[in-house]
């Protein structure tokens, strides 16, 4: 059932145009961690989600950003087990700190779909694994500091608090 959606995503070739080490202020609200992003020259505040295999935005957010939305005639399962219709949109540019991406795919969900139905207009987006992986390294702390793209010292899996096995996050608990 989800194959048409993933086929559409597979036609988009996200590319990193520039990456420089950056330190940003992150906002922690309602259990989410938000980062300032710029998509096609318009600012937004999106949550990042290490468990999302792809990035998503609401229909109204896609419209606000001027993105063309492509129907894919499918639905996906949400966290509650219900199925919801999803479409695809591609942002020509996305910036987060010193990261500049081209051709970034988003799943587009209805405005009535949680969590978007309860969020302010500029917060109706989630940054998924494809964007987080483009950051190369990320670090966030309780004081609201978020860093990306910094060279890390020698990596030791035994001391890492988060790593990836392909696109699956693995954490130490």
mmCIF file with all atom_site columns, C-alpha atoms in Angstrom:
data_model
loop_
_atom_site.group_PDB
_atom_site.id
_atom_site.type_symbol
_atom_site.label_atom_id
_atom_site.label_alt_id
_atom_site.label_comp_id
_atom_site.label_asym_id
_atom_site.label_entity_id
_atom_site.label_seq_id
_atom_site.pdbx_PDB_ins_code
_atom_site.Cartn_x
_atom_site.Cartn_y
_atom_site.Cartn_z
_atom_site.occupancy
_atom_site.B_iso_or_equiv
_atom_site.pdbx_formal_charge
_atom_site.auth_seq_id
_atom_site.auth_comp_id
_atom_site.auth_asym_id
_atom_site.auth_atom_id
_atom_site.pdbx_PDB_model_num
ATOM 1   C CA . UNK A 1 1   ? 0.000  0.000  0.000  1.00 0.00 ? 1   UNK A CA 1
ATOM 2   C CA . UNK A 1 2   ? 2.827  2.427  0.776  1.00 0.00 ? 2   UNK A CA 1
ATOM 3   C CA . UNK A 1 3   ? 4.896  1.580  -2.309 1.00 0.00 ? 3   UNK A CA 1
ATOM 4   C CA . UNK A 1 4   ? 3.581  4.488  -4.464 1.00 0.00 ? 4   UNK A CA 1
ATOM 5   C CA . UNK A 1 5   ? 4.657  6.932  -1.733 1.00 0.00 ? 5   UNK A CA 1
ATOM 6   C CA . UNK A 1 6   ? 8.152  5.481  -1.403 1.00 0.00 ? 6   UNK A CA 1
ATOM 7   C CA . UNK A 1 7   ? 8.477  5.280  -5.196 1.00 0.00 ? 7   UNK A CA 1
ATOM 8   C CA . UNK A 1 8   ? 7.706  9.018  -5.393 1.00 0.00 ? 8   UNK A CA 1
ATOM 9   C CA . UNK A 1 9   ? 10.257 9.757  -2.637 1.00 0.00 ? 9   UNK A CA 1
ATOM 10  C CA . UNK A 1 10  ? 12.829 7.650  -4.480 1.00 0.00 ? 10  UNK A CA 1
ATOM 11  C CA . UNK A 1 11  ? 12.597 9.950  -7.518 1.00 0.00 ? 11  UNK A CA 1
ATOM 12  C CA . UNK A 1 12  ? 13.848 12.916 -5.485 1.00 0.00 ? 12  UNK A CA 1
ATOM 13  C CA . UNK A 1 13  ? 17.604 13.309 -5.278 1.00 0.00 ? 13  UNK A CA 1
ATOM 14  C CA . UNK A 1 14  ? 18.306 15.353 -2.143 1.00 0.00 ? 14  UNK A CA 1
ATOM 15  C CA . UNK A 1 15  ? 21.777 16.855 -2.328 1.00 0.00 ? 15  UNK A CA 1
ATOM 16  C CA . UNK A 1 16  ? 23.996 18.719 0.112  1.00 0.00 ? 16  UNK A CA 1
ATOM 17  C CA . UNK A 1 17  ? 25.185 21.977 -1.417 1.00 0.00 ? 17  UNK A CA 1
ATOM 18  C CA . UNK A 1 18  ? 27.068 23.184 1.658  1.00 0.00 ? 18  UNK A CA 1
ATOM 19  C CA . UNK A 1 19  ? 27.763 22.065 5.201  1.00 0.00 ? 19  UNK A CA 1
ATOM 20  C CA . UNK A 1 20  ? 29.690 24.087 7.730  1.00 0.00 ? 20  UNK A CA 1
ATOM 21  C CA . UNK A 1 21  ? 29.828 23.528 11.478 1.00 0.00 ? 21  UNK A CA 1
ATOM 22  C CA . UNK A 1 22  ? 27.042 25.446 13.214 1.00 0.00 ? 22  UNK A CA 1
ATOM 23  C CA . UNK A 1 23  ? 25.696 26.044 16.673 1.00 0.00 ? 23  UNK A CA 1
ATOM 24  C CA . UNK A 1 24  ? 22.003 26.907 16.929 1.00 0.00 ? 24  UNK A CA 1
ATOM 25  C CA . UNK A 1 25  ? 19.513 27.585 19.666 1.00 0.00 ? 25  UNK A CA 1
ATOM 26  C CA . UNK A 1 26  ? 16.935 24.867 19.876 1.00 0.00 ? 26  UNK A CA 1
ATOM 27  C CA . UNK A 1 27  ? 13.547 25.270 21.526 1.00 0.00 ? 27  UNK A CA 1
ATOM 28  C CA . UNK A 1 28  ? 12.015 22.624 23.742 1.00 0.00 ? 28  UNK A CA 1
ATOM 29  C CA . UNK A 1 29  ? 8.207  22.857 23.734 1.00 0.00 ? 29  UNK A CA 1
ATOM 30  C CA . UNK A 1 30  ? 5.451  20.324 24.309 1.00 0.00 ? 30  UNK A CA 1
ATOM 31  C CA . UNK A 1 31  ? 7.933  17.462 24.392 1.00 0.00 ? 31  UNK A CA 1
ATOM 32  C CA . UNK A 1 32  ? 9.418  18.398 21.005 1.00 0.00 ? 32  UNK A CA 1
ATOM 33  C CA . UNK A 1 33  ? 12.800 19.856 20.073 1.00 0.00 ? 33  UNK A CA 1
ATOM 34  C CA . UNK A 1 34  ? 12.450 22.626 17.473 1.00 0.00 ? 34  UNK A CA 1
ATOM 35  C CA . UNK A 1 35  ? 15.039 24.080 15.105 1.00 0.00 ? 35  UNK A CA 1
ATOM 36  C CA . UNK A 1 36  ? 14.851 27.228 12.985 1.00 0.00 ? 36  UNK A CA 1
ATOM 37  C CA . UNK A 1 37  ? 14.773 26.260 9.296  1.00 0.00 ? 37  UNK A CA 1
ATOM 38  C CA . UNK A 1 38  ? 14.457 28.182 6.074  1.00 0.00 ? 38  UNK A CA 1
ATOM 39  C CA . UNK A 1 39  ? 12.648 26.527 3.185  1.00 0.00 ? 39  UNK A CA 1
ATOM 40  C CA . UNK A 1 40  ? 12.560 28.249 -0.192 1.00 0.00 ? 40  UNK A CA 1
ATOM 41  C CA . UNK A 1 41  ? 13.468 31.492 1.611  1.00 0.00 ? 41  UNK A CA 1
ATOM 42  C CA . UNK A 1 42  ? 10.675 31.256 4.225  1.00 0.00 ? 42  UNK A CA 1
ATOM 43  C CA . UNK A 1 43  ? 11.352 30.692 7.913  1.00 0.00 ? 43  UNK A CA 1
ATOM 44  C CA . UNK A 1 44  ? 9.779  27.981 10.029 1.00 0.00 ? 44  UNK A CA 1
ATOM 45  C CA . UNK A 1 45  ? 10.352 26.235 13.338 1.00 0.00 ? 45  UNK A CA 1
ATOM 46  C CA . UNK A 1 46  ? 10.281 22.443 12.866 1.00 0.00 ? 46  UNK A CA 1
ATOM 47  C CA . UNK A 1 47  ? 10.713 19.602 15.326 1.00 0.00 ? 47  UNK A CA 1
ATOM 48  C CA . UNK A 1 48  ? 13.369 17.048 14.559 1.00 0.00 ? 48  UNK A CA 1
ATOM 49  C CA . UNK A 1 49  ? 12.488 13.406 14.883 1.00 0.00 ? 49  UNK A CA 1
ATOM 50  C CA . UNK A 1 50  ? 15.203 10.741 14.994 1.00 0.00 ? 50  UNK A CA 1
ATOM 51  C CA . UNK A 1 51  ? 12.522 8.080  14.537 1.00 0.00 ? 51  UNK A CA 1
ATOM 52  C CA . UNK A 1 52  ? 11.023 9.487  11.324 1.00 0.00 ? 52  UNK A CA 1
ATOM 53  C CA . UNK A 1 53  ? 12.174 7.729  8.146  1.00 0.00 ? 53  UNK A CA 1
ATOM 54  C CA . UNK A 1 54  ? 11.181 10.807 6.156  1.00 0.00 ? 54  UNK A CA 1
ATOM 55  C CA . UNK A 1 55  ? 10.310 14.455 6.786  1.00 0.00 ? 55  UNK A CA 1
ATOM 56  C CA . UNK A 1 56  ? 6.678  15.598 6.854  1.00 0.00 ? 56  UNK A CA 1
ATOM 57  C CA . UNK A 1 57  ? 4.731  18.848 6.673  1.00 0.00 ? 57  UNK A CA 1
ATOM 58  C CA . UNK A 1 58  ? 1.057  19.759 6.728  1.00 0.00 ? 58  UNK A CA 1
ATOM 59  C CA . UNK A 1 59  ? -0.956 20.711 3.642  1.00 0.00 ? 59  UNK A CA 1
ATOM 60  C CA . UNK A 1 60  ? -1.237 24.341 4.782  1.00 0.00 ? 60  UNK A CA 1
ATOM 61  C CA . UNK A 1 61  ? 2.514  24.489 5.416  1.00 0.00 ? 61  UNK A CA 1
ATOM 62  C CA . UNK A 1 62  ? 3.238  23.173 1.913  1.00 0.00 ? 62  UNK A CA 1
ATOM 63  C CA . UNK A 1 63  ? 0.963  25.921 0.573  1.00 0.00 ? 63  UNK A CA 1
ATOM 64  C CA . UNK A 1 64  ? 2.604  28.629 2.738  1.00 0.00 ? 64  UNK A CA 1
ATOM 65  C CA . UNK A 1 65  ? 6.012  27.565 1.408  1.00 0.00 ? 65  UNK A CA 1
ATOM 66  C CA . UNK A 1 66  ? 4.796  27.550 -2.208 1.00 0.00 ? 66  UNK A CA 1
ATOM 67  C CA . UNK A 1 67  ? 5.508  23.846 -2.721 1.00 0.00 ? 67  UNK A CA 1
ATOM 68  C CA . UNK A 1 68  ? 3.826  21.872 -5.465 1.00 0.00 ? 68  UNK A CA 1
ATOM 69  C CA . UNK A 1 69  ? 2.100  18.853 -3.927 1.00 0.00 ? 69  UNK A CA 1
ATOM 70  C CA . UNK A 1 70  ? 2.042  15.590 -5.874 1.00 0.00 ? 70  UNK A CA 1
ATOM 71  C CA . UNK A 1 71  ? -0.696 13.022 -5.319 1.00 0.00 ? 71  UNK A CA 1
ATOM 72  C CA . UNK A 1 72  ? 0.537  9.464  -4.881 1.00 0.00 ? 72  UNK A CA 1
ATOM 73  C CA . UNK A 1 73  ? -2.782 7.725  -4.213 1.00 0.00 ? 73  UNK A CA 1
ATOM 74  C CA . UNK A 1 74  ? -1.774 5.929  -1.034 1.00 0.00 ? 74  UNK A CA 1
ATOM 75  C CA . UNK A 1 75  ? -1.958 6.110  2.723  1.00 0.00 ? 75  UNK A CA 1
ATOM 76  C CA . UNK A 1 76  ? 0.454  5.380  5.541  1.00 0.00 ? 76  UNK A CA 1
ATOM 77  C CA . UNK A 1 77  ? -0.021 4.146  9.079  1.00 0.00 ? 77  UNK A CA 1
ATOM 78  C CA . UNK A 1 78  ? 0.327  6.711  11.850 1.00 0.00 ? 78  UNK A CA 1
ATOM 79  C CA . UNK A 1 79  ? 1.545  6.152  15.407 1.00 0.00 ? 79  UNK A CA 1
ATOM 80  C CA . UNK A 1 80  ? -1.964 5.163  16.539 1.00 0.00 ? 80  UNK A CA 1
ATOM 81  C CA . UNK A 1 81  ? -2.295 2.460  13.861 1.00 0.00 ? 81  UNK A CA 1
ATOM 82  C CA . UNK A 1 82  ? -4.773 4.431  11.722 1.00 0.00 ? 82  UNK A CA 1
ATOM 83  C CA . UNK A 1 83  ? -4.135 5.028  8.036  1.00 0.00 ? 83  UNK A CA 1
ATOM 84  C CA . UNK A 1 84  ? -4.047 8.537  6.591  1.00 0.00 ? 84  UNK A CA 1
ATOM 85  C CA . UNK A 1 85  ? -3.685 9.797  3.028  1.00 0.00 ? 85  UNK A CA 1
ATOM 86  C CA . UNK A 1 86  ? -0.252 11.204 2.216  1.00 0.00 ? 86  UNK A CA 1
ATOM 87  C CA . UNK A 1 87  ? 1.170  13.142 -0.719 1.00 0.00 ? 87  UNK A CA 1
ATOM 88  C CA . UNK A 1 88  ? 4.667  14.368 -1.642 1.00 0.00 ? 88  UNK A CA 1
ATOM 89  C CA . UNK A 1 89  ? 6.198  17.836 -2.024 1.00 0.00 ? 89  UNK A CA 1
ATOM 90  C CA . UNK A 1 90  ? 9.765  18.839 -2.849 1.00 0.00 ? 90  UNK A CA 1
ATOM 91  C CA . UNK A 1 91  ? 11.470 21.936 -1.448 1.00 0.00 ? 91  UNK A CA 1
ATOM 92  C CA . UNK A 1 92  ? 13.999 23.467 -3.816 1.00 0.00 ? 92  UNK A CA 1
ATOM 93  C CA . UNK A 1 93  ? 16.114 24.639 -0.878 1.00 0.00 ? 93  UNK A CA 1
ATOM 94  C CA . UNK A 1 94  ? 16.347 24.004 2.845  1.00 0.00 ? 94  UNK A CA 1
ATOM 95  C CA . UNK A 1 95  ? 18.749 25.641 5.284  1.00 0.00 ? 95  UNK A CA 1
ATOM 96  C CA . UNK A 1 96  ? 19.416 24.729 8.902  1.00 0.00 ? 96  UNK A CA 1
ATOM 97  C CA . UNK A 1 97  ? 22.364 26.661 10.307 1.00 0.00 ? 97  UNK A CA 1
ATOM 98  C CA . UNK A 1 98  ? 25.324 25.939 8.013  1.00 0.00 ? 98  UNK A CA 1
ATOM 99  C CA . UNK A 1 99  ? 23.547 23.110 6.187  1.00 0.00 ? 99  UNK A CA 1
ATOM 100 C CA . UNK A 1 100 ? 22.168 23.934 2.744  1.00 0.00 ? 100 UNK A CA 1
ATOM 101 C CA . UNK A 1 101 ? 20.212 21.209 0.936  1.00 0.00 ? 101 UNK A CA 1
ATOM 102 C CA . UNK A 1 102 ? 18.571 21.122 -2.497 1.00 0.00 ? 102 UNK A CA 1
ATOM 103 C CA . UNK A 1 103 ? 15.552 19.065 -3.572 1.00 0.00 ? 103 UNK A CA 1
ATOM 104 C CA . UNK A 1 104 ? 14.305 17.938 -0.168 1.00 0.00 ? 104 UNK A CA 1
ATOM 105 C CA . UNK A 1 105 ? 11.288 15.604 -0.191 1.00 0.00 ? 105 UNK A CA 1
ATOM 106 C CA . UNK A 1 106 ? 8.491  15.897 2.359  1.00 0.00 ? 106 UNK A CA 1
ATOM 107 C CA . UNK A 1 107 ? 5.483  13.742 2.990  1.00 0.00 ? 107 UNK A CA 1
ATOM 108 C CA . UNK A 1 108 ? 2.403  15.994 3.081  1.00 0.00 ? 108 UNK A CA 1
ATOM 109 C CA . UNK A 1 109 ? -0.292 15.155 5.611  1.00 0.00 ? 109 UNK A CA 1
ATOM 110 C CA . UNK A 1 110 ? -3.742 16.712 6.130  1.00 0.00 ? 110 UNK A CA 1
ATOM 111 C CA . UNK A 1 111 ? -3.932 19.690 8.491  1.00 0.00 ? 111 UNK A CA 1
ATOM 112 C CA . UNK A 1 112 ? -6.394 17.778 10.671 1.00 0.00 ? 112 UNK A CA 1
ATOM 113 C CA . UNK A 1 113 ? -3.794 15.048 11.284 1.00 0.00 ? 113 UNK A CA 1
ATOM 114 C CA . UNK A 1 114 ? -2.001 15.037 14.653 1.00 0.00 ? 114 UNK A CA 1
ATOM 115 C CA . UNK A 1 115 ? 0.357  16.597 15.532 1.00 0.00 ? 115 UNK A CA 1
ATOM 116 C CA . UNK A 1 116 ? -0.274 19.356 12.993 1.00 0.00 ? 116 UNK A CA 1
ATOM 117 C CA . UNK A 1 117 ? -3.863 20.041 14.055 1.00 0.00 ? 117 UNK A CA 1
ATOM 118 C CA . UNK A 1 118 ? -2.595 21.444 17.376 1.00 0.00 ? 118 UNK A CA 1
ATOM 119 C CA . UNK A 1 119 ? 0.492  23.346 16.206 1.00 0.00 ? 119 UNK A CA 1
ATOM 120 C CA . UNK A 1 120 ? 1.017  26.944 15.141 1.00 0.00 ? 120 UNK A CA 1
ATOM 121 C CA . UNK A 1 121 ? 1.327  27.497 11.383 1.00 0.00 ? 121 UNK A CA 1
ATOM 122 C CA . UNK A 1 122 ? 5.122  27.880 11.305 1.00 0.00 ? 122 UNK A CA 1
ATOM 123 C CA . UNK A 1 123 ? 5.605  24.674 13.373 1.00 0.00 ? 123 UNK A CA 1
ATOM 124 C CA . UNK A 1 124 ? 3.777  22.262 11.071 1.00 0.00 ? 124 UNK A CA 1
ATOM 125 C CA . UNK A 1 125 ? 6.792  20.247 9.996  1.00 0.00 ? 125 UNK A CA 1
ATOM 126 C CA . UNK A 1 126 ? 9.040  17.434 11.202 1.00 0.00 ? 126 UNK A CA 1
ATOM 127 C CA . UNK A 1 127 ? 12.640 16.938 10.092 1.00 0.00 ? 127 UNK A CA 1
ATOM 128 C CA . UNK A 1 128 ? 13.310 13.240 9.552  1.00 0.00 ? 128 UNK A CA 1
ATOM 129 C CA . UNK A 1 129 ? 16.357 11.034 9.133  1.00 0.00 ? 129 UNK A CA 1
ATOM 130 C CA . UNK A 1 130 ? 17.354 12.188 5.580  1.00 0.00 ? 130 UNK A CA 1
ATOM 131 C CA . UNK A 1 131 ? 17.905 15.746 6.842  1.00 0.00 ? 131 UNK A CA 1
ATOM 132 C CA . UNK A 1 132 ? 19.507 14.671 10.125 1.00 0.00 ? 132 UNK A CA 1
ATOM 133 C CA . UNK A 1 133 ? 21.938 12.365 8.297  1.00 0.00 ? 133 UNK A CA 1
ATOM 134 C CA . UNK A 1 134 ? 22.942 15.265 6.019  1.00 0.00 ? 134 UNK A CA 1
ATOM 135 C CA . UNK A 1 135 ? 24.070 17.115 9.180  1.00 0.00 ? 135 UNK A CA 1
ATOM 136 C CA . UNK A 1 136 ? 26.773 14.411 9.659  1.00 0.00 ? 136 UNK A CA 1
ATOM 137 C CA . UNK A 1 137 ? 27.088 14.989 13.399 1.00 0.00 ? 137 UNK A CA 1
ATOM 138 C CA . UNK A 1 138 ? 24.517 16.389 15.805 1.00 0.00 ? 138 UNK A CA 1
ATOM 139 C CA . UNK A 1 139 ? 24.641 17.185 19.484 1.00 0.00 ? 139 UNK A CA 1
ATOM 140 C CA . UNK A 1 140 ? 21.988 18.775 21.646 1.00 0.00 ? 140 UNK A CA 1
ATOM 141 C CA . UNK A 1 141 ? 21.989 19.676 25.305 1.00 0.00 ? 141 UNK A CA 1
ATOM 142 C CA . UNK A 1 142 ? 19.558 20.697 28.032 1.00 0.00 ? 142 UNK A CA 1
ATOM 143 C CA . UNK A 1 143 ? 20.555 24.358 27.735 1.00 0.00 ? 143 UNK A CA 1
ATOM 144 C CA . UNK A 1 144 ? 19.045 24.517 24.231 1.00 0.00 ? 144 UNK A CA 1
ATOM 145 C CA . UNK A 1 145 ? 22.300 24.308 22.303 1.00 0.00 ? 145 UNK A CA 1
ATOM 146 C CA . UNK A 1 146 ? 22.202 22.274 19.078 1.00 0.00 ? 146 UNK A CA 1
ATOM 147 C CA . UNK A 1 147 ? 25.338 21.727 17.032 1.00 0.00 ? 147 UNK A CA 1
ATOM 148 C CA . UNK A 1 148 ? 25.647 20.155 13.612 1.00 0.00 ? 148 UNK A CA 1
ATOM 149 C CA . UNK A 1 149 ? 28.399 19.363 11.153 1.00 0.00 ? 149 UNK A CA 1
ATOM 150 C CA . UNK A 1 150 ? 31.251 19.563 13.679 1.00 0.00 ? 150 UNK A CA 1
ATOM 151 C CA . UNK A 1 151 ? 34.138 17.168 13.375 1.00 0.00 ? 151 UNK A CA 1
ATOM 152 C CA . UNK A 1 152 ? 34.048 14.812 16.244 1.00 0.00 ? 152 UNK A CA 1
ATOM 153 C CA . UNK A 1 153 ? 37.030 13.292 17.904 1.00 0.00 ? 153 UNK A CA 1
ATOM 154 C CA . UNK A 1 154 ? 37.776 9.643  17.638 1.00 0.00 ? 154 UNK A CA 1
ATOM 155 C CA . UNK A 1 155 ? 34.448 7.814  17.652 1.00 0.00 ? 155 UNK A CA 1
ATOM 156 C CA . UNK A 1 156 ? 33.876 5.046  20.177 1.00 0.00 ? 156 UNK A CA 1
ATOM 157 C CA . UNK A 1 157 ? 30.614 3.169  19.792 1.00 0.00 ? 157 UNK A CA 1
ATOM 158 C CA . UNK A 1 158 ? 30.794 2.100  23.444 1.00 0.00 ? 158 UNK A CA 1
ATOM 159 C CA . UNK A 1 159 ? 30.414 5.725  24.626 1.00 0.00 ? 159 UNK A CA 1
ATOM 160 C CA . UNK A 1 160 ? 27.935 6.991  21.998 1.00 0.00 ? 160 UNK A CA 1
ATOM 161 C CA . UNK A 1 161 ? 24.429 7.771  23.230 1.00 0.00 ? 161 UNK A CA 1
ATOM 162 C CA . UNK A 1 162 ? 22.909 7.567  19.744 1.00 0.00 ? 162 UNK A CA 1
ATOM 163 C CA . UNK A 1 163 ? 24.012 5.842  16.558 1.00 0.00 ? 163 UNK A CA 1
ATOM 164 C CA . UNK A 1 164 ? 22.374 4.575  13.381 1.00 0.00 ? 164 UNK A CA 1
ATOM 165 C CA . UNK A 1 165 ? 22.148 1.126  11.889 1.00 0.00 ? 165 UNK A CA 1
ATOM 166 C CA . UNK A 1 166 ? 21.219 2.111  8.317  1.00 0.00 ? 166 UNK A CA 1
ATOM 167 C CA . UNK A 1 167 ? 18.242 4.443  8.898  1.00 0.00 ? 167 UNK A CA 1
ATOM 168 C CA . UNK A 1 168 ? 17.306 3.032  12.310 1.00 0.00 ? 168 UNK A CA 1
ATOM 169 C CA . UNK A 1 169 ? 18.340 4.973  15.421 1.00 0.00 ? 169 UNK A CA 1
ATOM 170 C CA . UNK A 1 170 ? 19.992 2.939  18.158 1.00 0.00 ? 170 UNK A CA 1
ATOM 171 C CA . UNK A 1 171 ? 20.405 4.400  21.625 1.00 0.00 ? 171 UNK A CA 1
ATOM 172 C CA . UNK A 1 172 ? 22.117 3.341  24.798 1.00 0.00 ? 172 UNK A CA 1
ATOM 173 C CA . UNK A 1 173 ? 19.767 3.035  27.757 1.00 0.00 ? 173 UNK A CA 1
#
